[in-house]
């Protein structure tokens, strides 16, 4: 007997699927963009985008310019700090070597000035490390070299009090190590911050970014021309107002950035350059003063050191001319140095030492101090002016950035309004 298998069951047809929401949105978008009204809406969106781009670019350029000024001010301040470390180290060395010539217990005032110079170095190193993290590693290495120098000077001082000749060796080793190990680090840090400052001075002129804003205005004009030709309505108050508002915003941004760039360029050319030059003068001068004492410590074998003094003196004179600083105090000091050399070269070492160490107004010390005080005052004034001006310039740039952004938003609304009027008229 055969059996038949049951027929497979066929599911009953369900309801027809409904159109996906995405399809409905796509269809609605196509209807909005169909024909001339659709193209009006499309070009209107392009004009709104152009307004937003102009506002965003102009605001960013203003903020970038102000930020560059602030970074330039910070790097300028760091250059001044590190140059102060350079000068104070050589100042301390000049005081230490000169005091060593006296023999026995060094003069209390010179010891106090040496201690003050080294304390100033320690403070400046701490401040510099906090102000510029990029310099922290190099400043740490410099701090170690400074401690090594101070320890050698202390050993030389202790032996000198006891009348031991080895004290002179410690002092020479300290000075040689300072110039071979510490000063190159100071120079490298100074150069790095000068490069950073120069780069930020250039970045303050961010007007090149406003080129995108000019393109946005062109886009807005093209949309207005197309709309006028298409509708034969040549006056659209809303579009004209939007164009005028964006043009005003672009002009304001360009003016503010131009003012910032001009002011910072003036600072870089005048006060900042003068600050750097005067610091270099102090550096070379204090190096010369220390070398003068080292030459006497060498007792007749310091011909090479005298060449170093001459090189430093040449740098001082050349930079004084470059900085347009007229002073007679350097010439007064160099004349005493020449007397010291004549005495020492003539076999009158004791007389040469007395002239190099005396506190009388005609001695090398007071005359050098007069020069150093004069240059220090000029450098401090120039650096304060540079940092102060940079701190103030562009202070209103963030406010202008906000106003430009608001102007772009209003202009975008005016574009929508103007295009909407023409779409309504066309329908």
CSV table of C-alpha atoms in Angstrom, one decimal:
chain,number,residue,atom,x,y,z
A,1,UNK,CA,0.0,0.0,0.0
A,2,UNK,CA,1.4,3.4,-1.0
A,3,UNK,CA,1.2,6.4,1.1
A,4,UNK,CA,1.4,10.0,0.0
A,5,UNK,CA,3.4,12.6,1.9
A,6,UNK,CA,1.6,15.7,3.0
A,7,UNK,CA,2.1,18.7,0.8
A,8,UNK,CA,4.4,21.3,2.2
A,9,UNK,CA,2.7,24.2,3.8
A,10,UNK,CA,3.0,27.6,2.0
A,11,UNK,CA,3.1,30.6,4.3
A,12,UNK,CA,0.4,33.1,3.6
A,13,UNK,CA,1.6,36.3,2.1
A,14,UNK,CA,2.1,39.1,4.6
A,15,UNK,CA,1.4,42.8,4.2
A,16,UNK,CA,3.4,44.7,1.6
A,17,UNK,CA,6.5,46.4,3.2
A,18,UNK,CA,6.2,50.1,3.8
A,19,UNK,CA,8.7,52.5,2.4
A,20,UNK,CA,11.8,52.9,4.6
A,21,UNK,CA,12.2,56.2,6.5
A,22,UNK,CA,15.4,56.9,4.7
A,23,UNK,CA,13.7,56.6,1.3
A,24,UNK,CA,11.1,59.1,2.4
A,25,UNK,CA,13.8,61.6,3.5
A,26,UNK,CA,15.7,61.1,0.3
A,27,UNK,CA,12.6,61.7,-1.8
A,28,UNK,CA,11.8,64.9,0.2
A,29,UNK,CA,15.4,66.1,-0.3
A,30,UNK,CA,15.1,65.5,-4.1
A,31,UNK,CA,11.9,67.5,-4.2
A,32,UNK,CA,13.5,70.4,-2.3
A,33,UNK,CA,16.4,70.5,-4.7
A,34,UNK,CA,14.4,70.1,-7.9
A,35,UNK,CA,14.2,72.9,-10.5
A,36,UNK,CA,15.2,76.5,-10.0
A,37,UNK,CA,14.0,76.7,-6.4
A,38,UNK,CA,16.1,73.7,-5.5
A,39,UNK,CA,19.2,75.3,-7.1
A,40,UNK,CA,18.4,78.5,-5.1
A,41,UNK,CA,18.4,76.5,-1.9
A,42,UNK,CA,21.6,74.7,-2.9
A,43,UNK,CA,23.5,78.0,-3.7
A,44,UNK,CA,22.0,79.5,-0.5
A,45,UNK,CA,23.6,76.7,1.5
A,46,UNK,CA,26.9,77.3,-0.3
A,47,UNK,CA,26.7,81.0,0.6
A,48,UNK,CA,25.9,80.2,4.3
A,49,UNK,CA,28.9,77.9,4.3
A,50,UNK,CA,31.1,80.7,2.9
A,51,UNK,CA,30.0,83.0,5.6
A,52,UNK,CA,30.8,80.4,8.3
A,53,UNK,CA,34.2,79.7,6.8
A,54,UNK,CA,35.0,83.5,6.7
A,55,UNK,CA,34.0,83.9,10.3
A,56,UNK,CA,35.9,80.8,11.5
A,57,UNK,CA,39.1,81.6,9.6
A,58,UNK,CA,39.1,85.2,10.6
A,59,UNK,CA,38.5,84.4,14.3
A,60,UNK,CA,41.2,81.7,14.2
A,61,UNK,CA,43.7,84.1,12.6
A,62,UNK,CA,43.1,86.7,15.3
A,63,UNK,CA,43.5,84.1,18.1
A,64,UNK,CA,46.6,82.6,16.4
A,65,UNK,CA,48.2,86.0,16.1
A,66,UNK,CA,47.5,86.8,19.8
A,67,UNK,CA,48.8,83.4,20.9
A,68,UNK,CA,52.0,83.9,18.8
A,69,UNK,CA,52.6,87.2,20.6
A,70,UNK,CA,52.2,85.6,24.0
A,71,UNK,CA,54.7,82.9,23.0
A,72,UNK,CA,57.1,85.5,21.7
A,73,UNK,CA,56.8,87.3,25.0
A,74,UNK,CA,57.5,84.1,27.0
A,75,UNK,CA,60.5,83.2,24.9
A,76,UNK,CA,61.8,86.7,25.1
A,77,UNK,CA,61.6,86.6,28.9
A,78,UNK,CA,63.3,83.2,28.8
A,79,UNK,CA,66.2,84.6,26.7
A,80,UNK,CA,66.6,87.3,29.3
A,81,UNK,CA,66.7,84.8,32.1
A,82,UNK,CA,69.2,82.6,30.5
A,83,UNK,CA,71.4,85.5,29.5
A,84,UNK,CA,71.3,86.7,33.1
A,85,UNK,CA,72.5,83.2,34.2
A,86,UNK,CA,75.4,83.6,31.6
A,87,UNK,CA,76.4,87.0,32.9
A,88,UNK,CA,76.0,86.1,36.6
A,89,UNK,CA,78.2,83.1,36.2
A,90,UNK,CA,81.0,85.1,34.6
A,91,UNK,CA,80.4,87.9,37.1
A,92,UNK,CA,80.8,85.4,39.9
A,93,UNK,CA,84.0,84.0,38.3
A,94,UNK,CA,85.4,87.5,37.9
A,95,UNK,CA,84.8,88.2,41.6
A,96,UNK,CA,86.2,84.8,42.7
A,97,UNK,CA,89.4,85.1,40.6
A,98,UNK,CA,89.9,88.8,41.6
A,99,UNK,CA,89.4,88.0,45.3
A,100,UNK,CA,91.9,85.2,45.0
A,101,UNK,CA,94.7,87.7,44.1
A,102,UNK,CA,94.4,89.4,47.5
A,103,UNK,CA,95.6,86.3,49.3
A,104,UNK,CA,94.5,85.0,52.7
A,105,UNK,CA,91.0,86.0,53.8
A,106,UNK,CA,89.2,87.5,50.8
A,107,UNK,CA,87.4,90.9,51.2
A,108,UNK,CA,84.0,90.5,52.7
A,109,UNK,CA,82.3,92.7,50.1
A,110,UNK,CA,83.6,90.7,47.2
A,111,UNK,CA,82.6,87.4,48.9
A,112,UNK,CA,79.1,88.9,49.4
A,113,UNK,CA,78.9,89.9,45.8
A,114,UNK,CA,80.1,86.5,44.7
A,115,UNK,CA,77.4,84.8,46.9
A,116,UNK,CA,74.8,87.2,45.5
A,117,UNK,CA,75.7,86.3,41.9
A,118,UNK,CA,75.6,82.6,42.6
A,119,UNK,CA,72.2,83.0,44.4
A,120,UNK,CA,70.9,84.9,41.4
A,121,UNK,CA,72.0,82.0,39.1
A,122,UNK,CA,70.2,79.5,41.3
A,123,UNK,CA,67.0,81.6,41.2
A,124,UNK,CA,67.1,82.1,37.5
A,125,UNK,CA,67.7,78.4,36.8
A,126,UNK,CA,64.6,77.5,38.9
A,127,UNK,CA,62.5,80.2,37.2
A,128,UNK,CA,63.7,79.2,33.7
A,129,UNK,CA,62.9,75.5,34.3
A,130,UNK,CA,59.4,76.4,35.4
A,131,UNK,CA,58.8,78.8,32.5
A,132,UNK,CA,60.0,76.6,29.7
A,133,UNK,CA,59.7,72.8,30.1
A,134,UNK,CA,61.6,72.3,26.9
A,135,UNK,CA,64.7,73.6,28.6
A,136,UNK,CA,64.3,71.5,31.7
A,137,UNK,CA,66.8,68.8,30.8
A,138,UNK,CA,69.5,71.2,29.7
A,139,UNK,CA,69.0,73.4,32.7
A,140,UNK,CA,69.4,70.3,35.0
A,141,UNK,CA,72.7,69.6,33.4
A,142,UNK,CA,73.7,73.2,33.7
A,143,UNK,CA,72.8,73.2,37.4
A,144,UNK,CA,75.1,70.2,38.0
A,145,UNK,CA,78.0,72.1,36.3
A,146,UNK,CA,77.3,75.2,38.4
A,147,UNK,CA,77.5,73.1,41.6
A,148,UNK,CA,80.8,71.6,40.4
A,149,UNK,CA,82.2,75.1,39.7
A,150,UNK,CA,81.1,76.4,43.1
A,151,UNK,CA,82.7,73.4,44.9
A,152,UNK,CA,86.0,74.0,43.1
A,153,UNK,CA,86.0,77.7,44.0
A,154,UNK,CA,85.3,76.8,47.6
A,155,UNK,CA,88.3,74.4,47.6
A,156,UNK,CA,90.5,77.1,46.0
A,157,UNK,CA,89.3,79.6,48.6
A,158,UNK,CA,90.0,77.3,51.5
A,159,UNK,CA,93.5,76.5,50.3
A,160,UNK,CA,94.1,80.2,49.6
A,161,UNK,CA,93.3,81.1,53.2
A,162,UNK,CA,95.9,78.6,54.3
A,163,UNK,CA,98.5,80.1,51.9
A,164,UNK,CA,98.7,76.8,49.9
A,165,UNK,CA,99.7,77.2,46.2
A,166,UNK,CA,97.3,74.5,45.2
A,167,UNK,CA,94.5,77.0,45.7
A,168,UNK,CA,95.5,78.6,42.4
A,169,UNK,CA,95.1,75.3,40.6
A,170,UNK,CA,91.6,74.9,41.9
A,171,UNK,CA,90.6,78.4,40.8
A,172,UNK,CA,92.1,77.8,37.3
A,173,UNK,CA,90.3,74.5,37.1
A,174,UNK,CA,87.0,76.0,38.2
A,175,UNK,CA,87.3,78.8,35.5
A,176,UNK,CA,88.3,76.4,32.8
A,177,UNK,CA,85.5,74.0,33.6
A,178,UNK,CA,83.0,76.9,33.7
A,179,UNK,CA,83.9,77.9,30.2
A,180,UNK,CA,84.3,74.4,28.8
A,181,UNK,CA,81.3,72.7,30.4
A,182,UNK,CA,78.8,75.2,31.7
A,183,UNK,CA,78.9,78.1,29.3
A,184,UNK,CA,78.3,76.0,26.2
A,185,UNK,CA,75.1,74.7,27.8
A,186,UNK,CA,74.0,78.3,28.5
A,187,UNK,CA,74.8,79.3,25.0
A,188,UNK,CA,72.8,76.4,23.5
A,189,UNK,CA,69.7,77.2,25.7
A,190,UNK,CA,70.0,80.9,24.7
A,191,UNK,CA,70.2,80.1,21.0
A,192,UNK,CA,67.2,77.7,21.2
A,193,UNK,CA,65.0,80.4,22.9
A,194,UNK,CA,66.2,83.0,20.4
A,195,UNK,CA,65.1,80.8,17.6
A,196,UNK,CA,61.8,80.2,19.2
A,197,UNK,CA,61.3,83.9,19.8
A,198,UNK,CA,62.2,84.7,16.2
A,199,UNK,CA,59.8,82.1,14.9
A,200,UNK,CA,56.9,83.4,17.0
A,201,UNK,CA,57.6,87.0,15.9
A,202,UNK,CA,57.0,85.8,12.3
A,203,UNK,CA,53.9,83.9,13.3
A,204,UNK,CA,52.2,87.0,14.7
A,205,UNK,CA,51.4,88.1,11.1
A,206,UNK,CA,48.6,85.6,10.4
A,207,UNK,CA,47.0,87.7,7.6
A,208,UNK,CA,47.7,85.0,5.1
A,209,UNK,CA,44.9,82.9,6.7
A,210,UNK,CA,42.5,85.6,5.7
A,211,UNK,CA,42.9,84.6,2.0
A,212,UNK,CA,40.2,82.0,2.7
A,213,UNK,CA,37.9,84.8,3.9
A,214,UNK,CA,38.4,86.7,0.7
A,215,UNK,CA,37.5,83.5,-1.3
A,216,UNK,CA,34.3,83.3,0.8
A,217,UNK,CA,33.4,86.9,-0.2
A,218,UNK,CA,33.9,85.9,-3.9
A,219,UNK,CA,31.6,82.9,-3.4
A,220,UNK,CA,28.9,85.2,-1.9
A,221,UNK,CA,29.2,87.6,-4.8
A,222,UNK,CA,28.9,84.8,-7.4
A,223,UNK,CA,25.7,83.5,-5.6
A,224,UNK,CA,24.2,87.0,-5.6
A,225,UNK,CA,24.9,87.5,-9.3
A,226,UNK,CA,23.5,84.1,-10.3
A,227,UNK,CA,20.4,84.8,-8.2
A,228,UNK,CA,19.9,88.2,-9.8
A,229,UNK,CA,20.2,86.9,-13.3
A,230,UNK,CA,17.9,84.0,-12.6
A,231,UNK,CA,15.1,86.0,-10.9
A,232,UNK,CA,15.7,89.3,-12.7
A,233,UNK,CA,15.7,91.0,-9.3
A,234,UNK,CA,18.9,92.9,-9.0
A,235,UNK,CA,18.5,94.2,-5.4
A,236,UNK,CA,18.5,91.8,-2.5
A,237,UNK,CA,18.8,93.8,0.7
A,238,UNK,CA,19.5,90.8,2.9
A,239,UNK,CA,22.3,89.5,0.7
A,240,UNK,CA,23.8,92.9,0.4
A,241,UNK,CA,23.8,93.4,4.1
A,242,UNK,CA,25.4,89.9,4.6
A,243,UNK,CA,28.2,90.9,2.1
A,244,UNK,CA,28.8,94.2,3.8
A,245,UNK,CA,28.9,92.6,7.3
A,246,UNK,CA,31.4,90.0,6.2
A,247,UNK,CA,33.5,92.6,4.4
A,248,UNK,CA,33.6,94.7,7.6
A,249,UNK,CA,34.5,91.6,9.7
A,250,UNK,CA,37.4,90.7,7.3
A,251,UNK,CA,38.6,94.3,7.2
A,252,UNK,CA,38.6,94.4,11.1
A,253,UNK,CA,40.5,91.1,11.4
A,254,UNK,CA,43.1,92.2,8.8
A,255,UNK,CA,43.5,95.6,10.6
A,256,UNK,CA,44.0,94.1,14.1
A,257,UNK,CA,46.4,91.4,12.9
A,258,UNK,CA,48.3,93.9,10.9
A,259,UNK,CA,48.7,96.2,13.9
A,260,UNK,CA,49.9,93.2,16.0
A,261,UNK,CA,52.4,92.2,13.3
A,262,UNK,CA,53.7,95.8,13.0
A,263,UNK,CA,54.1,96.3,16.7
A,264,UNK,CA,55.9,92.9,17.3
A,265,UNK,CA,58.2,93.6,14.3
A,266,UNK,CA,59.2,96.9,15.9
A,267,UNK,CA,59.8,95.2,19.3
A,268,UNK,CA,61.9,92.5,17.6
A,269,UNK,CA,64.0,95.1,15.7
A,270,UNK,CA,64.4,97.6,18.6
A,271,UNK,CA,64.0,96.6,22.2
A,272,UNK,CA,64.5,92.9,21.8
A,273,UNK,CA,67.6,93.2,19.6
A,274,UNK,CA,69.0,95.8,22.0
A,275,UNK,CA,68.3,93.5,25.0
A,276,UNK,CA,70.3,90.7,23.3
A,277,UNK,CA,73.1,93.0,22.3
A,278,UNK,CA,73.5,94.5,25.8
A,279,UNK,CA,73.5,91.0,27.4
A,280,UNK,CA,76.3,90.0,25.0
A,281,UNK,CA,78.2,93.1,26.0
A,282,UNK,CA,77.9,92.2,29.7
A,283,UNK,CA,78.9,88.6,29.0
A,284,UNK,CA,82.0,89.5,27.1
A,285,UNK,CA,83.0,92.2,29.6
A,286,UNK,CA,82.7,90.0,32.6
A,287,UNK,CA,84.6,87.3,30.8
A,288,UNK,CA,87.3,89.8,30.2
A,289,UNK,CA,87.4,90.9,33.8
A,290,UNK,CA,87.8,87.3,35.0
A,291,UNK,CA,90.5,86.7,32.4
A,292,UNK,CA,92.4,89.7,33.7
A,293,UNK,CA,92.6,88.2,37.1
A,294,UNK,CA,93.5,84.7,35.7
A,295,UNK,CA,96.3,86.3,33.7
A,296,UNK,CA,97.8,87.7,36.9
A,297,UNK,CA,97.3,84.4,38.7
A,298,UNK,CA,99.4,82.8,35.9
A,299,UNK,CA,102.4,85.0,37.0
A,300,UNK,CA,104.1,85.7,33.7
A,301,UNK,CA,102.7,82.8,31.7
A,302,UNK,CA,99.4,84.3,30.8
A,303,UNK,CA,100.1,85.5,27.2
A,304,UNK,CA,97.3,83.2,25.9
A,305,UNK,CA,94.9,84.6,28.4
A,306,UNK,CA,95.7,88.1,27.4
A,307,UNK,CA,94.7,87.2,23.8
A,308,UNK,CA,91.4,86.0,25.2
A,309,UNK,CA,91.0,89.4,27.0
A,310,UNK,CA,91.7,91.2,23.8
A,311,UNK,CA,89.1,89.1,21.9
A,312,UNK,CA,86.5,89.8,24.6
A,313,UNK,CA,87.3,93.5,24.6
A,314,UNK,CA,86.9,93.6,20.8
A,315,UNK,CA,83.4,92.0,21.1
A,316,UNK,CA,82.4,94.5,23.7
A,317,UNK,CA,83.5,97.5,21.6
A,318,UNK,CA,81.9,96.1,18.4
A,319,UNK,CA,78.6,95.4,20.1
A,320,UNK,CA,78.6,98.8,21.9
A,321,UNK,CA,78.8,100.4,18.4
A,322,UNK,CA,76.1,98.1,17.1
A,323,UNK,CA,73.8,98.9,20.0
A,324,UNK,CA,74.4,102.6,19.6
A,325,UNK,CA,75.4,102.9,23.3
A,326,UNK,CA,77.7,105.7,23.8
A,327,UNK,CA,79.7,105.3,27.0
A,328,UNK,CA,83.1,106.3,28.4
A,329,UNK,CA,83.1,103.8,31.2
A,330,UNK,CA,84.4,101.0,29.1
A,331,UNK,CA,87.3,103.1,27.8
A,332,UNK,CA,88.1,104.1,31.4
A,333,UNK,CA,88.3,100.4,32.4
A,334,UNK,CA,90.4,99.4,29.4
A,335,UNK,CA,92.9,102.1,30.2
A,336,UNK,CA,93.4,100.7,33.7
A,337,UNK,CA,93.8,97.2,32.3
A,338,UNK,CA,96.5,98.5,30.0
A,339,UNK,CA,98.3,99.9,33.0
A,340,UNK,CA,98.0,96.5,34.8
A,341,UNK,CA,99.5,94.8,31.8
A,342,UNK,CA,102.4,97.2,31.6
A,343,UNK,CA,103.2,96.7,35.3
A,344,UNK,CA,102.9,92.9,35.1
A,345,UNK,CA,105.0,92.7,31.9
A,346,UNK,CA,107.6,95.0,33.5
A,347,UNK,CA,108.1,92.7,36.4
A,348,UNK,CA,106.0,94.7,38.9
A,349,UNK,CA,103.5,91.9,39.6
A,350,UNK,CA,102.6,93.2,43.1
A,351,UNK,CA,101.8,96.7,41.8
A,352,UNK,CA,99.7,95.1,39.0
A,353,UNK,CA,97.7,93.1,41.5
A,354,UNK,CA,97.1,96.2,43.7
A,355,UNK,CA,95.7,98.1,40.7
A,356,UNK,CA,93.5,95.1,39.8
A,357,UNK,CA,92.1,94.6,43.3
A,358,UNK,CA,92.0,98.0,44.9
A,359,UNK,CA,88.7,99.6,45.7
A,360,UNK,CA,90.0,103.1,45.0
A,361,UNK,CA,88.0,104.9,42.2
A,362,UNK,CA,91.1,104.7,39.9
A,363,UNK,CA,91.3,101.0,40.2
A,364,UNK,CA,90.1,98.4,37.7
A,365,UNK,CA,87.3,97.1,39.9
A,366,UNK,CA,85.4,100.4,40.5
A,367,UNK,CA,85.8,101.4,36.9
A,368,UNK,CA,84.6,98.0,35.7
A,369,UNK,CA,81.7,98.1,38.1
A,370,UNK,CA,80.6,101.5,36.8
A,371,UNK,CA,80.5,100.1,33.2
A,372,UNK,CA,78.7,97.0,34.3
A,373,UNK,CA,76.1,99.0,36.2
A,374,UNK,CA,75.5,101.2,33.2
A,375,UNK,CA,75.0,98.4,30.8
A,376,UNK,CA,72.9,96.4,33.2
A,377,UNK,CA,70.5,99.4,33.6
A,378,UNK,CA,70.2,99.8,29.9
A,379,UNK,CA,69.6,96.1,29.3
A,380,UNK,CA,67.0,95.9,32.1
A,381,UNK,CA,65.1,98.9,30.6
A,382,UNK,CA,65.2,97.4,27.1
A,383,UNK,CA,64.0,93.9,28.2
A,384,UNK,CA,61.3,95.4,30.4
A,385,UNK,CA,60.0,97.4,27.5
A,386,UNK,CA,60.1,94.5,25.1
A,387,UNK,CA,58.3,92.0,27.4
A,388,UNK,CA,55.8,94.7,28.6
A,389,UNK,CA,54.9,95.7,25.0
A,390,UNK,CA,54.5,92.2,23.9
A,391,UNK,CA,52.3,91.4,26.9
A,392,UNK,CA,49.9,94.3,26.0
A,393,UNK,CA,49.8,94.0,22.2
A,394,UNK,CA,46.8,92.2,20.8
A,395,UNK,CA,45.0,92.1,24.1
A,396,UNK,CA,41.7,92.8,22.3
A,397,UNK,CA,42.2,90.1,19.7
A,398,UNK,CA,40.0,87.6,21.5
A,399,UNK,CA,37.2,90.1,21.7
A,400,UNK,CA,37.5,90.9,18.0
A,401,UNK,CA,37.5,87.1,17.3
A,402,UNK,CA,34.1,86.8,19.1
A,403,UNK,CA,32.7,89.8,17.2
A,404,UNK,CA,33.8,88.4,13.9
A,405,UNK,CA,32.3,85.0,14.6
A,406,UNK,CA,29.0,86.7,15.6
A,407,UNK,CA,29.1,88.7,12.4
A,408,UNK,CA,29.4,85.5,10.4
A,409,UNK,CA,26.4,84.0,12.2
A,410,UNK,CA,24.3,87.1,11.5
A,411,UNK,CA,25.5,87.1,7.8
A,412,UNK,CA,24.5,83.4,7.5
A,413,UNK,CA,21.0,84.3,8.8
A,414,UNK,CA,20.7,87.2,6.3
A,415,UNK,CA,21.7,84.8,3.4
A,416,UNK,CA,19.0,82.4,4.4
A,417,UNK,CA,16.5,85.2,4.6
A,418,UNK,CA,17.5,86.7,1.3
A,419,UNK,CA,17.4,83.3,-0.5
A,420,UNK,CA,14.1,82.4,1.2
A,421,UNK,CA,12.5,85.6,-0.2
A,422,UNK,CA,13.5,84.7,-3.8
A,423,UNK,CA,12.3,81.1,-3.4
A,424,UNK,CA,9.0,82.3,-2.1
A,425,UNK,CA,8.6,84.7,-5.0
A,426,UNK,CA,9.5,82.1,-7.6
A,427,UNK,CA,6.9,79.7,-6.2
